[in-house]
Coordinates of C-alpha atoms in Angstrom, one line a residue:
Chain A
M6 CA 14.4 -91.7 -17.6
S7 CA 10.6 -91.5 -16.9
D8 CA 8.2 -94.1 -18.3
D9 CA 6.8 -91.5 -20.8
E10 CA 10.3 -90.7 -22.1
D11 CA 11.2 -94.4 -22.3
R12 CA 8.0 -95.1 -24.3
R13 CA 8.7 -92.2 -26.6
G14 CA 12.2 -93.4 -27.2
K15 CA 11.0 -96.8 -28.2
D16 CA 8.4 -95.3 -30.5
E17 CA 11.1 -93.2 -32.3
R18 CA 13.4 -96.3 -32.6
R19 CA 10.6 -98.3 -34.2
H20 CA 10.9 -98.7 -38.0
P21 CA 8.1 -96.8 -39.8
S22 CA 7.0 -100.0 -41.6
E23 CA 6.3 -101.7 -38.3
K24 CA 2.6 -101.4 -37.6
D25 CA 1.8 -99.8 -34.3
E26 CA -1.2 -101.8 -33.1
T27 CA -1.5 -99.7 -29.9
A28 CA -1.3 -96.3 -31.5
M29 CA -5.0 -95.6 -32.1
P30 CA -6.3 -96.8 -28.7
R31 CA -3.7 -94.8 -26.9
R32 CA -4.5 -91.6 -28.9
A33 CA -8.2 -92.1 -28.1
H34 CA -7.3 -92.6 -24.5
D35 CA -5.1 -89.5 -24.4
S36 CA -7.8 -87.5 -26.2
G37 CA -10.4 -88.5 -23.6
R38 CA -8.0 -87.4 -20.8
V39 CA -7.4 -84.1 -22.6
R40 CA -11.1 -83.5 -23.0
A41 CA -11.8 -84.3 -19.4
A42 CA -9.1 -81.9 -18.3
I43 CA -10.5 -79.1 -20.6
R44 CA -14.0 -79.7 -19.2
T45 CA -12.7 -79.5 -15.6
E46 CA -10.9 -76.2 -16.5
L47 CA -14.0 -74.8 -18.1
E48 CA -16.1 -75.8 -15.1
E49 CA -13.7 -74.0 -12.8
V50 CA -13.7 -70.9 -15.0
A51 CA -17.5 -71.0 -15.2
E52 CA -17.9 -71.3 -11.4
S53 CA -15.5 -68.3 -10.7
T54 CA -17.2 -66.2 -13.4
A55 CA -20.7 -67.0 -11.9
E56 CA -19.5 -66.1 -8.5
L57 CA -18.0 -62.8 -9.7
Q58 CA -21.1 -61.9 -11.7
A59 CA -23.4 -62.7 -8.8
R60 CA -21.3 -60.3 -6.7
T61 CA -21.4 -57.5 -9.3
G62 CA -25.1 -58.1 -10.1
V63 CA -24.5 -58.4 -13.9
G64 CA -27.5 -59.2 -16.1
H65 CA -30.3 -58.4 -13.8
G66 CA -31.7 -55.3 -15.6
E67 CA -34.0 -54.7 -18.5
K68 CA -33.6 -56.5 -21.8
V69 CA -31.4 -54.2 -23.9
I70 CA -31.0 -56.5 -26.9
T71 CA -33.5 -59.1 -28.1
L72 CA -33.4 -61.3 -31.1
E73 CA -36.8 -62.9 -31.7
N74 CA -37.2 -65.9 -34.1
I75 CA -34.7 -64.6 -36.6
S76 CA -34.4 -66.4 -39.9
L77 CA -32.1 -65.3 -42.7
A78 CA -31.1 -66.9 -46.0
F79 CA -29.0 -65.8 -48.9
E80 CA -28.6 -68.5 -51.4
D81 CA -28.6 -71.0 -48.5
P82 CA -30.2 -70.6 -45.1
I83 CA -27.9 -68.9 -42.6
L84 CA -30.0 -68.6 -39.5
E85 CA -33.3 -70.3 -38.6
N86 CA -35.5 -69.3 -35.7
V87 CA -32.7 -67.7 -33.7
S88 CA -33.7 -66.2 -30.4
F89 CA -31.7 -64.9 -27.4
Y90 CA -31.4 -61.7 -25.4
A91 CA -29.0 -59.6 -23.4
K92 CA -30.0 -57.8 -20.3
S93 CA -28.4 -54.5 -19.1
G94 CA -24.8 -55.2 -18.2
D95 CA -24.8 -58.7 -19.7
T96 CA -22.0 -60.1 -21.8
V97 CA -23.5 -62.6 -24.2
V98 CA -20.8 -64.6 -26.0
V99 CA -22.1 -66.3 -29.2
V100 CA -20.0 -69.4 -29.9
G101 CA -20.1 -72.0 -32.5
E102 CA -18.1 -73.6 -35.2
S103 CA -16.7 -71.5 -38.1
G104 CA -19.2 -70.6 -40.8
T105 CA -22.3 -71.0 -38.6
G106 CA -23.4 -67.4 -39.1
K107 CA -22.0 -65.9 -35.8
S108 CA -20.8 -62.7 -37.4
T109 CA -24.1 -62.4 -39.3
I110 CA -25.8 -61.9 -35.9
L111 CA -23.7 -58.7 -35.3
K112 CA -24.6 -57.4 -38.8
L113 CA -28.3 -58.0 -37.9
L114 CA -27.8 -56.1 -34.6
L115 CA -26.2 -53.2 -36.5
R116 CA -28.9 -53.4 -39.1
L117 CA -26.4 -53.9 -41.8
L118 CA -28.6 -56.9 -42.7
I119 CA -32.4 -57.2 -42.4
P120 CA -33.7 -60.6 -41.4
D121 CA -36.2 -62.5 -43.6
K122 CA -38.3 -63.3 -40.5
G123 CA -38.3 -62.2 -36.9
R124 CA -37.5 -59.0 -35.0
V125 CA -34.3 -57.4 -33.6
L126 CA -35.1 -55.2 -30.6
I127 CA -32.7 -52.6 -29.2
D128 CA -33.9 -51.0 -26.0
G129 CA -37.3 -52.3 -26.9
E130 CA -37.4 -50.7 -30.4
D131 CA -37.7 -53.0 -33.4
I132 CA -34.9 -51.9 -35.8
T133 CA -35.7 -54.2 -38.7
G134 CA -38.1 -51.7 -40.2
L135 CA -36.0 -48.6 -39.8
T136 CA -34.8 -46.5 -42.8
F137 CA -31.1 -46.2 -43.5
D138 CA -30.9 -42.8 -41.8
E139 CA -32.8 -44.0 -38.7
A140 CA -30.5 -47.0 -38.6
L141 CA -27.5 -44.7 -38.6
K142 CA -28.9 -43.1 -35.4
V143 CA -29.4 -46.4 -33.7
R144 CA -25.9 -47.5 -34.5
Q145 CA -24.6 -44.5 -32.5
K146 CA -25.8 -46.4 -29.4
M147 CA -23.4 -49.1 -30.3
G148 CA -19.6 -49.5 -30.4
M149 CA -18.2 -52.2 -32.6
V150 CA -14.8 -53.9 -32.4
F151 CA -13.9 -55.7 -35.7
Q152 CA -11.9 -58.9 -36.0
G153 CA -9.0 -57.1 -37.7
A154 CA -9.7 -53.8 -35.8
A155 CA -10.7 -52.1 -39.0
L156 CA -8.9 -48.9 -38.1
F157 CA -8.9 -46.3 -40.9
D158 CA -5.4 -46.6 -42.2
S159 CA -5.3 -43.1 -43.6
M160 CA -5.8 -41.6 -40.1
T161 CA -3.6 -41.5 -37.0
V162 CA -4.7 -43.3 -33.8
Y163 CA -5.9 -40.0 -32.5
E164 CA -8.0 -39.3 -35.5
N165 CA -9.4 -42.8 -35.5
V166 CA -10.6 -42.6 -31.9
A167 CA -11.8 -39.0 -32.4
Y168 CA -13.7 -39.9 -35.5
P169 CA -17.1 -40.8 -33.9
L170 CA -16.9 -37.7 -31.7
R171 CA -16.2 -35.3 -34.7
E172 CA -18.9 -37.0 -36.7
H173 CA -21.7 -37.0 -34.1
T174 CA -21.0 -34.5 -31.4
V175 CA -20.4 -30.7 -31.2
L176 CA -17.5 -31.1 -28.7
S177 CA -14.6 -28.7 -28.9
E178 CA -11.3 -30.0 -30.1
D179 CA -10.0 -29.8 -26.5
A180 CA -12.9 -31.8 -25.2
I181 CA -12.3 -34.3 -28.0
E182 CA -8.7 -34.6 -27.1
A183 CA -9.5 -35.2 -23.4
R184 CA -12.0 -37.9 -24.4
V185 CA -9.5 -39.6 -26.7
R186 CA -6.8 -39.6 -24.0
E187 CA -9.3 -41.0 -21.5
K188 CA -10.4 -43.9 -23.8
L189 CA -6.8 -44.7 -24.7
Q190 CA -5.8 -44.8 -21.1
F191 CA -8.9 -47.1 -20.4
V192 CA -7.5 -49.6 -22.8
D193 CA -4.0 -49.4 -21.2
L194 CA -2.3 -47.4 -23.9
E195 CA -0.1 -44.4 -23.3
P196 CA -1.9 -41.5 -25.2
D197 CA 1.3 -39.5 -25.8
R198 CA 3.1 -42.5 -27.3
V199 CA 0.4 -43.8 -29.6
M200 CA -1.8 -40.8 -30.6
D201 CA 0.3 -39.7 -33.5
Q202 CA 1.1 -43.2 -34.8
M203 CA -0.5 -44.7 -37.9
P204 CA -2.4 -48.0 -37.6
S205 CA 0.3 -49.7 -39.7
E206 CA 2.9 -48.9 -37.0
L207 CA 0.9 -50.8 -34.3
S208 CA 1.0 -54.5 -33.3
G209 CA -2.1 -56.7 -33.6
G210 CA -3.0 -56.4 -29.9
M211 CA -2.5 -52.6 -29.9
K212 CA -4.7 -52.3 -33.0
K213 CA -7.4 -54.2 -31.1
R214 CA -7.1 -51.9 -28.1
V215 CA -7.3 -48.8 -30.3
G216 CA -10.4 -50.5 -31.9
I217 CA -12.0 -50.9 -28.5
A218 CA -11.1 -47.2 -27.6
R219 CA -12.7 -46.0 -30.9
G220 CA -15.8 -48.2 -30.1
L221 CA -16.0 -46.6 -26.7
A222 CA -15.4 -43.0 -27.7
N223 CA -19.1 -42.1 -27.9
N224 CA -19.8 -43.8 -24.5
P225 CA -22.1 -46.4 -26.1
E226 CA -24.6 -48.5 -24.1
I227 CA -23.8 -51.6 -26.2
M228 CA -20.5 -53.0 -27.4
L229 CA -20.2 -55.6 -30.1
Y230 CA -17.1 -57.6 -30.6
D231 CA -16.3 -59.8 -33.6
E232 CA -13.7 -62.4 -32.7
P233 CA -11.8 -60.1 -30.4
T234 CA -9.1 -62.6 -29.5
S235 CA -8.6 -64.3 -32.8
G236 CA -5.1 -64.3 -34.1
L237 CA -3.6 -63.0 -30.9
D238 CA -0.9 -64.6 -28.7
P239 CA -2.1 -66.0 -25.3
L240 CA -0.9 -63.0 -23.3
T241 CA -2.6 -60.5 -25.6
T242 CA -5.7 -62.7 -25.6
A243 CA -5.7 -62.4 -21.8
T244 CA -5.3 -58.6 -22.0
I245 CA -8.2 -58.2 -24.4
T246 CA -10.4 -60.6 -22.3
Y247 CA -9.5 -58.5 -19.2
L248 CA -10.5 -55.3 -21.0
I249 CA -13.9 -56.6 -22.0
L250 CA -14.4 -57.7 -18.4
K251 CA -13.3 -54.2 -17.2
L252 CA -15.8 -52.6 -19.5
Q253 CA -18.6 -54.9 -18.1
R254 CA -17.7 -54.2 -14.5
E255 CA -16.6 -50.5 -14.6
L256 CA -19.0 -49.1 -17.2
G257 CA -21.8 -51.6 -17.1
V258 CA -21.8 -51.9 -20.9
T259 CA -24.0 -54.6 -22.4
S260 CA -21.9 -56.6 -24.8
I261 CA -22.3 -59.2 -27.5
V262 CA -19.1 -61.1 -28.3
V263 CA -18.8 -63.4 -31.2
S264 CA -16.0 -65.9 -30.6
H265 CA -14.7 -69.3 -31.2
D266 CA -12.4 -69.1 -28.2
I267 CA -14.4 -71.0 -25.6
R268 CA -11.9 -70.4 -22.7
S269 CA -12.1 -66.6 -23.2
A270 CA -15.9 -66.9 -23.7
F271 CA -16.2 -68.6 -20.3
R272 CA -14.1 -66.0 -18.6
M273 CA -16.0 -63.0 -20.0
G274 CA -19.5 -64.2 -20.7
S275 CA -22.4 -63.9 -18.3
K276 CA -24.3 -65.9 -20.9
I277 CA -23.3 -68.2 -23.7
A278 CA -25.3 -68.7 -26.9
L279 CA -24.2 -71.7 -28.8
L280 CA -25.0 -71.5 -32.5
A281 CA -25.3 -75.0 -34.1
N282 CA -26.9 -76.0 -37.4
R283 CA -28.2 -72.5 -38.0
R284 CA -30.1 -72.5 -34.7
I285 CA -29.4 -71.6 -31.1
G286 CA -28.4 -75.0 -29.5
F287 CA -27.9 -73.6 -26.1
F288 CA -28.5 -70.3 -24.3
G289 CA -27.6 -69.9 -20.6
T290 CA -24.8 -69.3 -18.2
P291 CA -21.4 -70.9 -18.6
E292 CA -22.1 -72.9 -15.4
E293 CA -25.3 -74.3 -17.0
M294 CA -23.4 -75.1 -20.1
T295 CA -20.7 -77.1 -18.4
G296 CA -23.5 -78.9 -16.5
S297 CA -25.4 -79.8 -19.6
D298 CA -25.9 -83.5 -20.6
D299 CA -26.6 -82.6 -24.2
P300 CA -24.2 -84.8 -26.3
Y301 CA -23.5 -82.0 -28.8
I302 CA -22.6 -79.5 -26.1
R303 CA -20.4 -82.0 -24.3
E304 CA -18.7 -82.8 -27.6
F305 CA -18.3 -79.1 -28.4
L306 CA -16.8 -78.3 -25.0
G307 CA -14.5 -81.3 -25.2
G308 CA -13.3 -80.3 -28.6
F309 CA -11.6 -77.3 -27.1
Chain B
M5 CA -29.0 -75.0 -70.1
I6 CA -27.3 -72.4 -72.3
L7 CA -30.5 -70.4 -72.2
E8 CA -30.6 -70.6 -68.4
S9 CA -27.0 -69.4 -68.0
F10 CA -27.7 -66.6 -70.5
N11 CA -30.7 -65.7 -68.5
D12 CA -28.6 -65.6 -65.3
A13 CA -25.9 -63.5 -66.9
A14 CA -28.5 -61.0 -68.2
K15 CA -30.1 -60.8 -64.7
R16 CA -26.8 -60.2 -63.1
S17 CA -25.9 -57.5 -65.7
I18 CA -29.2 -55.7 -65.1
Y19 CA -28.8 -56.0 -61.3
S20 CA -25.3 -54.5 -61.6
L21 CA -26.5 -51.7 -63.8
Q22 CA -29.2 -51.0 -61.3
E23 CA -26.7 -50.9 -58.4
F24 CA -24.4 -48.7 -60.4
F25 CA -27.1 -46.1 -61.1
A26 CA -28.3 -46.3 -57.5
L27 CA -24.8 -45.5 -56.4
A28 CA -24.4 -42.7 -58.9
G29 CA -27.8 -41.2 -57.9
K30 CA -26.9 -41.2 -54.2
A31 CA -23.4 -39.9 -54.7
I32 CA -24.5 -37.0 -56.8
G33 CA -27.6 -36.3 -54.5
F34 CA -25.3 -36.1 -51.4
I35 CA -23.4 -33.2 -53.0
F36 CA -26.2 -31.0 -51.8
V37 CA -26.9 -32.6 -48.4
K38 CA -25.1 -31.8 -45.1
P39 CA -22.6 -32.7 -43.7
F40 CA -20.2 -31.6 -46.4
Y41 CA -16.8 -33.4 -46.1
A42 CA -14.8 -30.3 -47.3
G43 CA -11.5 -31.7 -46.0
D44 CA -12.0 -34.9 -48.0
L45 CA -13.0 -33.0 -51.1
F46 CA -9.9 -30.8 -51.1
Q47 CA -7.7 -33.9 -50.4
Q48 CA -9.3 -35.7 -53.4
M49 CA -8.9 -32.6 -55.6
D50 CA -5.3 -32.5 -54.7
A51 CA -4.8 -36.2 -55.3
I52 CA -6.8 -36.2 -58.6
G53 CA -5.8 -32.8 -60.0
V54 CA -2.3 -32.0 -58.7
G55 CA -1.4 -35.6 -58.6
S56 CA -2.2 -36.2 -62.2
L57 CA -0.6 -32.9 -63.5
G58 CA 2.7 -34.6 -64.4
I59 CA 1.3 -37.3 -66.7
V60 CA -1.2 -34.9 -68.2
L61 CA 1.6 -32.3 -69.0
L62 CA 3.8 -35.0 -70.5
T63 CA 1.1 -36.8 -72.6
G64 CA -0.4 -33.4 -73.8
F65 CA 2.9 -32.0 -74.8
F66 CA 4.1 -35.0 -76.8
T67 CA 0.7 -35.7 -78.3
G68 CA 0.7 -32.1 -79.6
M69 CA 4.1 -32.4 -81.0
V70 CA 3.5 -35.8 -82.7
L71 CA 0.2 -34.5 -84.1
A72 CA 1.9 -31.5 -85.5
L73 CA 4.6 -33.7 -87.1
Q74 CA 2.1 -36.1 -88.7
S75 CA -0.1 -33.2 -89.9
A76 CA 2.8 -31.3 -91.3
V77 CA 3.6 -34.1 -93.7
Q78 CA -0.1 -34.2 -94.9
L79 CA -0.4 -30.4 -95.0
Q80 CA 2.8 -30.0 -97.0
T81 CA 1.2 -32.1 -99.8
F82 CA -1.5 -29.5 -100.2
G83 CA 0.7 -26.5 -99.4
A84 CA -1.5 -25.7 -96.4
T85 CA 1.1 -25.7 -93.6
D86 CA -0.1 -22.2 -92.5
Y87 CA -3.1 -23.8 -91.0
I88 CA -1.2 -26.2 -88.7
G89 CA -2.2 -24.1 -85.6
S90 CA -5.8 -24.4 -86.6
L91 CA -5.6 -28.2 -87.0
I92 CA -3.8 -28.8 -83.7
A93 CA -6.2 -26.5 -81.7
G94 CA -9.3 -28.1 -83.2
S95 CA -8.0 -31.7 -82.6
M96 CA -6.7 -31.0 -79.1
I97 CA -9.7 -28.9 -77.7
R98 CA -12.5 -30.9 -79.2
E99 CA -11.2 -34.4 -79.0
L100 CA -7.6 -35.4 -78.0
G101 CA -7.4 -33.2 -74.9
P102 CA -10.5 -34.5 -73.2
V103 CA -10.0 -38.2 -74.3
L104 CA -6.3 -38.3 -73.4
A105 CA -6.8 -36.6 -70.0
G106 CA -9.7 -39.0 -69.4
L107 CA -7.7 -42.1 -70.2
M108 CA -4.7 -41.0 -68.2
V109 CA -6.8 -40.1 -65.2
A110 CA -8.7 -43.4 -65.6
G111 CA -5.4 -45.3 -65.4
R112 CA -3.9 -43.3 -62.6
V113 CA -6.7 -42.1 -60.4
G114 CA -9.4 -44.7 -61.3
S115 CA -7.2 -47.6 -60.4
G116 CA -6.1 -45.8 -57.2
I117 CA -9.7 -45.1 -56.1
A118 CA -10.7 -48.8 -56.8
A119 CA -7.7 -50.1 -54.9
Q120 CA -8.2 -47.8 -51.9
L121 CA -11.9 -48.5 -51.5
G122 CA -11.4 -52.2 -52.3
S123 CA -8.8 -52.5 -49.5
M124 CA -11.1 -50.6 -47.2
R125 CA -13.9 -53.1 -48.0
V126 CA -11.8 -56.2 -47.4
T127 CA -10.3 -54.9 -44.2
E128 CA -13.9 -54.0 -42.9
Q129 CA -13.2 -50.3 -42.8
I130 CA -16.3 -49.7 -44.9
D131 CA -18.4 -51.7 -42.3
A132 CA -16.6 -49.6 -39.6
L133 CA -17.8 -46.4 -41.2
N134 CA -21.4 -47.8 -41.3
T135 CA -21.2 -48.8 -37.7
L136 CA -19.8 -45.4 -36.7
G137 CA -23.0 -43.9 -38.1
T138 CA -21.4 -42.5 -41.3
D139 CA -22.8 -43.3 -44.8
P140 CA -19.8 -44.6 -46.8
I141 CA -21.2 -43.2 -50.0
K142 CA -21.4 -39.7 -48.6
K143 CA -17.9 -39.9 -46.9
L144 CA -16.0 -41.7 -49.6
V145 CA -17.8 -41.6 -53.0
T146 CA -19.3 -38.1 -53.1
P147 CA -15.9 -36.3 -52.5
R148 CA -14.2 -38.4 -55.1
V149 CA -17.0 -37.8 -57.7
L150 CA -17.1 -34.1 -57.0
A151 CA -13.4 -33.8 -57.1
S152 CA -13.2 -35.6 -60.4
L153 CA -16.1 -33.5 -61.9
I154 CA -14.1 -30.3 -61.0
M155 CA -10.6 -31.4 -61.7
L156 CA -10.9 -33.3 -65.0
P157 CA -12.0 -30.2 -67.0
V158 CA -9.1 -28.3 -65.3
L159 CA -6.7 -31.0 -66.3
T160 CA -8.1 -31.0 -69.8
V161 CA -7.6 -27.3 -70.3
I162 CA -4.0 -27.7 -69.2
N163 CA -3.7 -30.7 -71.5
D164 CA -5.1 -28.7 -74.4
F165 CA -2.7 -25.8 -73.8
V166 CA 0.5 -27.9 -73.5
G167 CA -0.6 -29.9 -76.6
I168 CA -1.0 -26.7 -78.6
L169 CA 2.3 -25.4 -77.2
G170 CA 4.0 -28.7 -78.3
G171 CA 2.5 -28.1 -81.8
S172 CA 3.9 -24.6 -81.9
I173 CA 7.4 -25.9 -81.3
I174 CA 7.1 -28.2 -84.4
A175 CA 5.5 -25.4 -86.4
K176 CA 8.5 -23.1 -85.6
F177 CA 11.4 -25.5 -85.8
Y178 CA 10.2 -28.1 -88.3
L179 CA 8.0 -26.0 -90.6
G180 CA 9.7 -22.7 -89.9
K181 CA 6.4 -20.9 -89.3
P182 CA 6.4 -17.7 -87.2
A183 CA 4.8 -18.1 -83.7
S184 CA 2.5 -15.1 -84.4
L185 CA 1.0 -16.9 -87.4
Y186 CA 0.6 -20.2 -85.5
W187 CA -1.2 -18.6 -82.5
R188 CA -3.4 -16.4 -84.8
T189 CA -4.7 -19.6 -86.5
V190 CA -5.2 -21.2 -83.1
F191 CA -7.4 -18.4 -81.9
E192 CA -9.2 -18.2 -85.3
Q193 CA -10.0 -21.9 -85.0
M194 CA -11.4 -21.5 -81.4
L195 CA -13.7 -18.8 -82.6
S196 CA -14.7 -20.4 -85.9
G197 CA -17.2 -22.9 -84.5
G198 CA -19.8 -20.3 -83.4
F199 CA -20.9 -19.2 -80.0
T200 CA -23.3 -20.2 -77.3
L201 CA -25.0 -17.4 -75.4
H202 CA -23.1 -14.9 -77.7
Y203 CA -19.7 -15.3 -75.9
I204 CA -18.9 -18.9 -75.2
P205 CA -17.2 -20.6 -78.2
N206 CA -18.8 -23.9 -79.1
D207 CA -15.4 -25.6 -79.2
F208 CA -15.1 -24.8 -75.5
I209 CA -18.6 -26.2 -74.8
Q210 CA -17.5 -29.5 -76.5
G211 CA -14.1 -29.5 -74.9
L212 CA -15.3 -29.0 -71.4
T213 CA -18.5 -31.0 -71.4
K214 CA -16.6 -34.2 -72.3
P215 CA -14.1 -34.1 -69.4
F216 CA -16.9 -33.3 -67.0
V217 CA -18.8 -36.4 -68.1
F218 CA -15.6 -38.5 -68.2
G219 CA -14.7 -37.3 -64.6
G220 CA -18.1 -38.7 -63.5
I221 CA -17.6 -42.0 -65.3
I222 CA -14.1 -42.6 -64.0
S223 CA -14.9 -41.8 -60.3
L224 CA -18.2 -43.7 -60.3
V225 CA -16.9 -46.8 -62.0
A226 CA -13.9 -46.8 -59.7
C227 CA -16.0 -46.4 -56.6
Y228 CA -18.5 -49.0 -57.7
H229 CA -15.9 -51.6 -58.3
G230 CA -14.0 -50.7 -55.2
L231 CA -17.1 -50.9 -52.9
K232 CA -18.1 -54.2 -54.6
T233 CA -14.7 -55.8 -53.9
T234 CA -14.8 -59.3 -52.4
G235 CA -12.1 -62.0 -52.0
G236 CA -9.3 -60.3 -50.2
T237 CA -6.2 -58.9 -51.9
E238 CA -6.9 -60.8 -55.1
G239 CA -10.3 -59.1 -55.2
V240 CA -8.6 -55.7 -54.9
G241 CA -6.5 -56.5 -57.9
N242 CA -9.5 -57.6 -59.9
A243 CA -11.4 -54.5 -59.0
T244 CA -8.5 -52.3 -60.1
T245 CA -8.3 -54.0 -63.5
R246 CA -12.0 -54.0 -64.1
T247 CA -12.1 -50.2 -63.3
V248 CA -9.3 -49.3 -65.8
V249 CA -10.8 -51.5 -68.5
S250 CA -14.4 -50.5 -68.1
A251 CA -13.7 -46.8 -67.5
S252 CA -11.4 -46.6 -70.6
I253 CA -13.9 -48.4 -72.9
L254 CA -16.8 -46.2 -71.5
I255 CA -14.8 -43.0 -72.2
L256 CA -14.3 -44.0 -75.8
V257 CA -17.9 -45.1 -76.4
V258 CA -19.4 -42.2 -74.5
D259 CA -17.1 -39.8 -76.4
Y260 CA -18.6 -40.9 -79.7
F261 CA -22.2 -40.4 -78.6
L262 CA -21.4 -37.1 -76.8
T263 CA -19.8 -35.8 -80.0
Q264 CA -22.9 -36.7 -82.0
I265 CA -25.2 -35.0 -79.5
I266 CA -23.0 -31.8 -79.1
L267 CA -22.6 -31.5 -82.9
A268 CA -26.4 -31.9 -83.3
V269 CA -27.2 -29.2 -80.6
F270 CA -24.4 -26.7 -81.0
Q271 CA -23.5 -26.9 -84.7
P272 CA -23.9 -23.4 -86.2

């Protein structure tokens, strides 16, 4: 019997009324070890991501997305003086605790919300002052993947992916079918097997992949993802992370990903924006983040 | 404190009204603006019209029969049972047909629209439409409003007809009146209220204006509550309930004022 098993056996034999004086210090000690291990893992991931991105030249182009001093409040303040940018081909992952306004940033980029102060620039154009119809046109440059995929449940997979093409292009039905097949294959789905299925017949991971295919249908320059890996098993999480990386490398799409999954964030992000207390607490590469001495950042990374 | 909460409630009500009329204005305005979602329109006409045919036939038929039964008792007192056809036709065409069809459609279609749009809202499908460059009002609300405006008058005409048919059965088998007498009094009643533009009986104007307005009320109230849904599946249930209650009340209230206006304008 190993020492650990022996100790566990003794703990289980102890009567619940007996006070375990050593419990708290041991837990704190274990927690410290776990945090250190997580940080080491994140540092390794950050290094390999940095190497890969240096090789592929990600994030060296023009600024495609810029948020400048954005402030937004409903009844309470949501965002205060938030600024960050994404260069062509960048994948910026916005991380932060739940309820810090991460998804609000995506709504600002889509101009579903207008900031109280500041500017949102897409390809250098300020979209905050656009009319509703002008905003619809800007949105066509973007593909969005929702947390729950948000597939239209009255339409088949084919009709879902074809929707933006039918809505905004004059492509023939044959051309649309070819594009739908191409996008479904890109997200590793067999078109002949899934095209006629309804969203309710798909698993969570397949729905996410169809959501990505629909977002990609119009060949957008920008992809936005809202919690793409939330609620998925580790294997499907890895598949979705791989797909986002594939998009970045093969198509050079600029992406903003909102996530609370820091491991995936480090794998896919060329830059990380940490949202804390309504402000950007950190904006930089994953490598810079793991090297930061800021107590909040170290606490945040250790918490995962 | 009480004054403050009253003030807040009043502000919220005014804001809601403003939102409702903004939605109504956009939805109706989009009827004349491209792109036209013809497929969605026909789908909604099928769901609202054909889908509601069964309950409209049933309610119309039995309402006509029960109306004839109750009226027969009263008319027998005065020895005026020959005019049963006239009474049934007048009641069904002017009042019961439109109101009953409206209430049935509010219950069946209004709740369905609110639940569907509410589910789309809470599962982010409405946001997805927006991000795909489609105006959700144009894609979802306009076809439903237009389909209701077209189909509710059609359902009402069917409701009127089966109601009068139900009345004819009671006239024949309960009162022993010949069918020819019954239908002659029905047509006399239709033509007795005067004409608009020389040819259109005023009863038809009243009987078709009401369902047209009710169709707009049902679809707009349902779409408004559906699109405003918050709070997950519980919110969808609340939106459905609010739709049926507010649409039903509005139908009855608006019916009164519409009758007043139509009588004032079209009374010979």
